[in-house]
C-alpha angles and dihedrals in degrees: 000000000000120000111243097227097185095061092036085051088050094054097042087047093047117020131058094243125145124252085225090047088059101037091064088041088059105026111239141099124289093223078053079063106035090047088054104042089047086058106042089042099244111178118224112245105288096214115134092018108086123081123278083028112101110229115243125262106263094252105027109134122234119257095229092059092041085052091048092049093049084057096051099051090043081052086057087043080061111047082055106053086041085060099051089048098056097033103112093208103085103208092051090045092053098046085051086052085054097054088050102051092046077042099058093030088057096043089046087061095041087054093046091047089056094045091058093041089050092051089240109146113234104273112253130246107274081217154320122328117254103182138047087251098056095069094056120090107254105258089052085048088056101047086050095048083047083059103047096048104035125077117267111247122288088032092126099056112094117251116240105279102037 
């Protein structure tokens, strides 16, 4: 696969990215970027750097790679919750359906704790709700979802005759 310069120079120019970061989006090695950066004269993102704009803290991660992490952890949330909803055994898909709930409750609030750290206000509704499940916070939405689609308790028992 070649490697689209123009697009990898753009985000190393005008994003905080990390030449590690791009280097896996684009796979190839860190030293492939920084030897041709260092040739063609690129110049590292400049955010944080001018005057009136406060400089990062040292380790302060971008918001680009926090935001990519959080997607990939919602995409393991939902693998999850996908699997307890096809397995056909339904006390291992149910227990499946727990995980994923604590999983995503737990993430929610991770996600919530590094906003706030990060100084990132909380993202606003595209729109209006439309169901009654829109205007629940998400880990209530969830829990009620849970309710509507799993088997009510003793499901799983035969029924006399069976």
């Amino acid at each position: 696969m070649a490697i689209n310069w123009t697009e990898l120079r753009r985000a190393y120019e005008s994003t905080c990215v990390s030449v590690k970061t791009l280097s896996k989006r684009n796979k190839c090695a860190e030293s492939t970027i920084n030897k041709k950066a260092r040739k063609e004269g690129w110049s590292k993102c400049k955010i944080g750097k001018k005057p009136g704009i406060p400089p990062e803290p040292p380790n302060a991660p971008c918001l680009v790679e926090v935001t990519d992490e959080h997607i990939r952890l919602w995409g393991k949330v939902k693998k999850r919750l996908v699997k307890g909803l096809r397995n056909t055994d339904v006390k291992t898909g149910l227990e499946e359906l727990k995980a994923a709930k604590v999983a995503g409750e737990v993430l929610a609030n991770v996600i919530k704790g590094e906003r706030l750290a990060m100084g990132i206000p909380a993202p606003e509704p595209d729109s209006a709700p439309t169901s009654p499940i829109d205007t629940l916070d998400d880990e209530n939405a969830i829990a009620l979802e849970m309710a509507q689609v799993t088997a009510p308790p003793g499901a799983d028992t035969p029924v006399d005759g069976e």
